Short mmCIF file of C-alpha atoms in Angstrom, two decimals:
data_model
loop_
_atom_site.label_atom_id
_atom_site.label_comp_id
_atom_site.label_asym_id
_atom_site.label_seq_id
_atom_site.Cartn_x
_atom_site.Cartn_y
_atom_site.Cartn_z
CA UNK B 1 -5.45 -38.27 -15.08
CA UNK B 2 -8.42 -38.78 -17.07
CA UNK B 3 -10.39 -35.39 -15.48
CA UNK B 4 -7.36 -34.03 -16.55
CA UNK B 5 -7.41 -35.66 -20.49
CA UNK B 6 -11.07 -34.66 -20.54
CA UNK B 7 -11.14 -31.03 -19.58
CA UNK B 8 -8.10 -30.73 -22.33
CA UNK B 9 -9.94 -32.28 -24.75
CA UNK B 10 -12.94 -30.43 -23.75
CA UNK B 11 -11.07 -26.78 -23.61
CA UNK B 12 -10.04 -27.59 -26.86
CA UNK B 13 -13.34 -28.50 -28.28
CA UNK B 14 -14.16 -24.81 -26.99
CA UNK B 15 -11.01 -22.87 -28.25
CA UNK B 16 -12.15 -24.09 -31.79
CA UNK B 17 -15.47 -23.08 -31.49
CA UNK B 18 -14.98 -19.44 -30.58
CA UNK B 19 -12.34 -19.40 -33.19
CA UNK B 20 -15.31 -20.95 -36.21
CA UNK B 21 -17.21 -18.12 -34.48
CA UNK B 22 -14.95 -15.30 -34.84
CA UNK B 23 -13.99 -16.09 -38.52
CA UNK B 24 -17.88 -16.43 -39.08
CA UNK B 25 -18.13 -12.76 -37.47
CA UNK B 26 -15.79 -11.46 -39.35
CA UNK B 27 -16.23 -12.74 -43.11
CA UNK B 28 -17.59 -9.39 -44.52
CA UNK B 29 -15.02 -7.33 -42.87
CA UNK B 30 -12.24 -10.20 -43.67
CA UNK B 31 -13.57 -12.09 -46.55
CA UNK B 32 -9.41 -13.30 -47.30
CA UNK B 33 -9.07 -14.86 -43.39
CA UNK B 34 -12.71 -16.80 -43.80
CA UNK B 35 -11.28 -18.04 -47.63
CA UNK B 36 -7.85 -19.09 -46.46
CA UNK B 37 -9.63 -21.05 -43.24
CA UNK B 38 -11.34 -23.21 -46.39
CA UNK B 39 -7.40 -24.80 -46.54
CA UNK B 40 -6.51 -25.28 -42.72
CA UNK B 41 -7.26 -27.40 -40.06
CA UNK B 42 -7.20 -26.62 -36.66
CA UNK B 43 -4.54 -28.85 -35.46
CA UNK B 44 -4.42 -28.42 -31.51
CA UNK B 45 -4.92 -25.14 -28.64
CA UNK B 46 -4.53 -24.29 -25.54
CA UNK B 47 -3.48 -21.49 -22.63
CA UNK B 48 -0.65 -19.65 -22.33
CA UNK B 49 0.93 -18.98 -18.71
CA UNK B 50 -1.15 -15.24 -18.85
CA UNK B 51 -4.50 -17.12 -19.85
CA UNK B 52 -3.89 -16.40 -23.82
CA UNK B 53 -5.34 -18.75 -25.80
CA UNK B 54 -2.88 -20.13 -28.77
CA UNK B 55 -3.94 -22.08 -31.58
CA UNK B 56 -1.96 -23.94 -34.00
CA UNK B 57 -2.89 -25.14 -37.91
CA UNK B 58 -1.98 -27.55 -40.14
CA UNK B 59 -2.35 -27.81 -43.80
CA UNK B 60 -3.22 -30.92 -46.04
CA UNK B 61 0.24 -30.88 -47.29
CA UNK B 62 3.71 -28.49 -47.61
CA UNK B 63 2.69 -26.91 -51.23
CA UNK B 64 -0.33 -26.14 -49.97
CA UNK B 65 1.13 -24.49 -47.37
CA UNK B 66 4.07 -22.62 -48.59
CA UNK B 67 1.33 -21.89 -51.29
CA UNK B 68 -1.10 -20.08 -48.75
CA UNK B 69 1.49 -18.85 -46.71
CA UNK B 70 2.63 -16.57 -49.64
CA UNK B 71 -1.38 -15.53 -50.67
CA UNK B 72 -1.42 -14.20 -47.01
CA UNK B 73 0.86 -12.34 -46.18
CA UNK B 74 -0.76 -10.03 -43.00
CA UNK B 75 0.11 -9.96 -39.87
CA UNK B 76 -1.81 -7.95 -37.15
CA UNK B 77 -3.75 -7.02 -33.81
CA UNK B 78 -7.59 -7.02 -34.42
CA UNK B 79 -9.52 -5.57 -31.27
CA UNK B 80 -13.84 -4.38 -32.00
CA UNK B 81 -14.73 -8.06 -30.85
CA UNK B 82 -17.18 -8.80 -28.32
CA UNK B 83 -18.09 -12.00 -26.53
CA UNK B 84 -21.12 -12.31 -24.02
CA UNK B 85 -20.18 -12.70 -20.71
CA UNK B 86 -22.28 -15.26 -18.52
CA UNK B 87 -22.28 -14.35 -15.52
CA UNK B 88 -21.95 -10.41 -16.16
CA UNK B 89 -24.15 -9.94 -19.06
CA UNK B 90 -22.23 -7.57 -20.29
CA UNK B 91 -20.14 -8.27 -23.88
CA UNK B 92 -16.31 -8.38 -23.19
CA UNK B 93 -13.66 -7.30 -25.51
CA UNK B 94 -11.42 -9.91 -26.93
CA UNK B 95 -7.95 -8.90 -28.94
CA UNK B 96 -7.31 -11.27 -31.81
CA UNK B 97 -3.11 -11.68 -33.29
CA UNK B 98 -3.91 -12.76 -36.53
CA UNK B 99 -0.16 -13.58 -38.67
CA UNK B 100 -0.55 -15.56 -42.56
CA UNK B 101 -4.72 -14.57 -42.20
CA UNK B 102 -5.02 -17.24 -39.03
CA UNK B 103 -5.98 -16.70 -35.59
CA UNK B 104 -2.80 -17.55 -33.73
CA UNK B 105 -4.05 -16.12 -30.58
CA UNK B 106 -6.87 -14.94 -28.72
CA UNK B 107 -6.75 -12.42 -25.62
CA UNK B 108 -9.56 -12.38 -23.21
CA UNK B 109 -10.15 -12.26 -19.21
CA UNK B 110 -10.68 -15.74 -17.98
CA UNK B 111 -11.81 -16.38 -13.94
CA UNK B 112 -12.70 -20.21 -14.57
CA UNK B 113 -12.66 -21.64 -18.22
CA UNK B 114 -14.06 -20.67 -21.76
CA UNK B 115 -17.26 -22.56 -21.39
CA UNK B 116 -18.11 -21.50 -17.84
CA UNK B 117 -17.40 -17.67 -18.32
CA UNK B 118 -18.81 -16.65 -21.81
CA UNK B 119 -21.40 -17.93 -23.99
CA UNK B 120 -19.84 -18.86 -27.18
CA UNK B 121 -21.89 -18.31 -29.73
CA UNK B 122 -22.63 -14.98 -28.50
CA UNK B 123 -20.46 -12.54 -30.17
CA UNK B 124 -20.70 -9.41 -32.01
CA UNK B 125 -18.49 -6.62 -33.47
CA UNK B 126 -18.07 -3.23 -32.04
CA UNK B 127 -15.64 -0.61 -33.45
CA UNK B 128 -13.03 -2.88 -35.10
CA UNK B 129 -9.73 -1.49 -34.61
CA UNK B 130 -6.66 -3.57 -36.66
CA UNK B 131 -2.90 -2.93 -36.04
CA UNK B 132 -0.64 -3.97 -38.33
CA UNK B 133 2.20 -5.44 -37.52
CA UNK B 134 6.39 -6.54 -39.04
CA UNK B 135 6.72 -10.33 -39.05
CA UNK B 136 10.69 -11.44 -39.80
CA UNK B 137 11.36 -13.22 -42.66
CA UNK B 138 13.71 -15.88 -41.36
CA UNK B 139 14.07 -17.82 -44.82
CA UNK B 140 15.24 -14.52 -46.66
CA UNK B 141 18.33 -14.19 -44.43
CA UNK B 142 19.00 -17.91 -45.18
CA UNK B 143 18.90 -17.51 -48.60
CA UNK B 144 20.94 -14.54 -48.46
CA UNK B 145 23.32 -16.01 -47.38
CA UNK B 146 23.21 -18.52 -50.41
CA UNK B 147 22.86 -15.90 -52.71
CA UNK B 148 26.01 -13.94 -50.90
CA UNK B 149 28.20 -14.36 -54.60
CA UNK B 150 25.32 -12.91 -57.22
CA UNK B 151 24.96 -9.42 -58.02
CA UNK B 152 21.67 -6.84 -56.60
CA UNK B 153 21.17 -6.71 -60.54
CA UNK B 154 20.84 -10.60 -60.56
CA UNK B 155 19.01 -10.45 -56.80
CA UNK B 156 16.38 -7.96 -58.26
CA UNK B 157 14.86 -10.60 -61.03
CA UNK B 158 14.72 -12.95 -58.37
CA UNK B 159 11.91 -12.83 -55.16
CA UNK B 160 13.99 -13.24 -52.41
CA UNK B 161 11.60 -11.34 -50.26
CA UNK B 162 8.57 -13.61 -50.65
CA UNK B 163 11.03 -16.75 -50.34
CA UNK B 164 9.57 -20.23 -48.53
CA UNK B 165 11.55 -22.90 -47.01
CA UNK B 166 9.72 -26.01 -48.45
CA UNK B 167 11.00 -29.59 -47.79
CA UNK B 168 10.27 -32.18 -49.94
CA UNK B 169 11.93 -35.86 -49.13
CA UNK B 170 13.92 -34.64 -46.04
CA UNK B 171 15.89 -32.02 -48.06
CA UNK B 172 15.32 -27.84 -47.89
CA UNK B 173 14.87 -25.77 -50.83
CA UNK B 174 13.92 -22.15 -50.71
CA UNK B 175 12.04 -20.49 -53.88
CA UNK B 176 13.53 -17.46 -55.96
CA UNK B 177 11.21 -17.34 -58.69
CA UNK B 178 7.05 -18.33 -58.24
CA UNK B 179 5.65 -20.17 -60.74
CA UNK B 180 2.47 -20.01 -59.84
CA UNK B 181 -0.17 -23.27 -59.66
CA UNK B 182 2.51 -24.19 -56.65
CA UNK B 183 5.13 -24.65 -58.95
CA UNK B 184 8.37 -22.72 -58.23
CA UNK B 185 12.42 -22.57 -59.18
CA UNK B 186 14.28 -22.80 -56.24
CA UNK B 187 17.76 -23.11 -54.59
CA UNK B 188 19.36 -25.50 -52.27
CA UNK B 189 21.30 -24.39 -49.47
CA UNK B 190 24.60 -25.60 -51.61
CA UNK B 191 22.76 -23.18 -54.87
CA UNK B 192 22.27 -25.41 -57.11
CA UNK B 193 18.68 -24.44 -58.96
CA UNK B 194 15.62 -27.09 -59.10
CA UNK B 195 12.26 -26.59 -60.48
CA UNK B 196 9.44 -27.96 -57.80
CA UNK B 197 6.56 -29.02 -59.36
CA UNK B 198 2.95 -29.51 -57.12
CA UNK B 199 1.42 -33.16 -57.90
CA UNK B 200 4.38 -34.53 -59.96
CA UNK B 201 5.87 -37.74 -60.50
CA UNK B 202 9.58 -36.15 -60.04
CA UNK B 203 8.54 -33.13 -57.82
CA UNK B 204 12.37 -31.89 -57.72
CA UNK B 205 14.77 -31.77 -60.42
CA UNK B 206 17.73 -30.10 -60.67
CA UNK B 207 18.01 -27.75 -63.70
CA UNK B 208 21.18 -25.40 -62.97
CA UNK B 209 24.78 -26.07 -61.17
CA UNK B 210 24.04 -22.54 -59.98
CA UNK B 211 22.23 -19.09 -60.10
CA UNK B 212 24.66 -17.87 -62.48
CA UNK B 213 23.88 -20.26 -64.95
CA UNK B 214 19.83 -19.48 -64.23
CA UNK B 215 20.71 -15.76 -64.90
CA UNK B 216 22.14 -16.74 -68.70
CA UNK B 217 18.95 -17.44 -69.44
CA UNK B 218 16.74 -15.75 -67.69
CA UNK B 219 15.81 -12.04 -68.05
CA UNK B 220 12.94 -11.57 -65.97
CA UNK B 221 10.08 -13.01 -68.22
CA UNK B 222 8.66 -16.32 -66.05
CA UNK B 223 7.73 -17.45 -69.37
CA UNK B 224 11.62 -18.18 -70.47
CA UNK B 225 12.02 -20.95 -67.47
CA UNK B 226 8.37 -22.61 -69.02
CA UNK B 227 10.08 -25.37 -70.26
CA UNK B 228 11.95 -25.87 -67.38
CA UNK B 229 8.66 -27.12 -65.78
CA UNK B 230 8.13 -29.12 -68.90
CA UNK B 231 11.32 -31.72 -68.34
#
């Protein structure tokens, strides 16, 4: 059991140093992954039944997150990088699935483990190759569903697209209008409209009984629902 805890902890240990390694390699060509890695920490890793390496992140807290999860919005396949293989010599490809600017996963032939098969710190780039690709929005089709009794006039000043699920004190909101500075106006799943403020005293309040009653006074300029933020 503890061989077991220790070659976890130690495959682990590696996962996150190829991944440092790879956003390293790739700052030039990806200066927005290697700035959004300044707000994440690499929460845990490990292998997939097919030897892919996952890894999962965690941010310092859920504004920060929603926050950086709307900055980056990409999603693709990133082949061109090379690790050195130890016993070979020879540099092997790896394939990278990058989704919000994050490594989620990391694609590469492994006989034994990370540390025993390829050096590293040993990597280089060679013909980079990225492949975009359609992540779902789940949170838009929930809050289409609240938004089922507005108008597409109405749904057009509003940015259902880039919505967020955010949960502050074990309720769900999901934002229709971004404030910027992590500050948004946002719905309920009943529709009633709060403002969420980031590093607040009262970080919800409700300011409308519904989006109807947001729409009387809103037109499309963010600056009308200022003092909204103010209250």
């Amino acid at each position: 059991m503890i061989f077991n805890f220790i070659n976890t902890s130690r495959l682990k240990k590696d996962i996150q140093k190829l991944e440092e390694n790879i956003v390293l390699l790739l700052a030039n060509d990806f200066p927005e992954m290697a700035e959004n890695y300044l707000h994440w920490i690499f929460s845990t890793a490990g292998q997939l039944a097919d030897k892919t390496i996952y890894i999962l992140h965690q941010s310092t807290d859920n504004l920060s997150y929603e926050r950086n999860r709307i900055k980056h919005k990409q999603h693709f396949f990133l082949t061109g990088v090379e690790v050195l293989d130890k016993h070979t010599g020879i540099y092997t490809p790896i394939k990278l699935t990058v989704s919000n600017n994050l490594i989620q996963n990391i694609s590469l032939p492994l006989n034994k483990t990370l540390r025993r098969d390829y050096e590293l710190s040993h990597l280089r780039i060679n013909n980079l190759h990225k492949e975009n690709f359609f992540l779902k929005n789940t949170d838009e089709i929930k809050l289409k569903t609240i938004l089922s009794n507005i108008s597409d006039e109405q749904k057009n000043l509003l940015e259902t697209e880039n919505t967020i699920e955010i949960e502050l004190e074990e309720k769900y909101y999901y934002t229709i209008i971004d404030m910027e500075d992590g500050n948004y106006i946002a719905v309920n799943k009943r529709g009633n409209v709060f403002r969420l403020i980031h590093d607040h005293e009262e970080p919800v309040k409700k300011i409308f009984q519904n989006v109807q009653k947001l729409m009387e006074v809103y037109a499309g300029n963010k600056y009308e629902l200022q003092k909204y933020l103010e209250q």
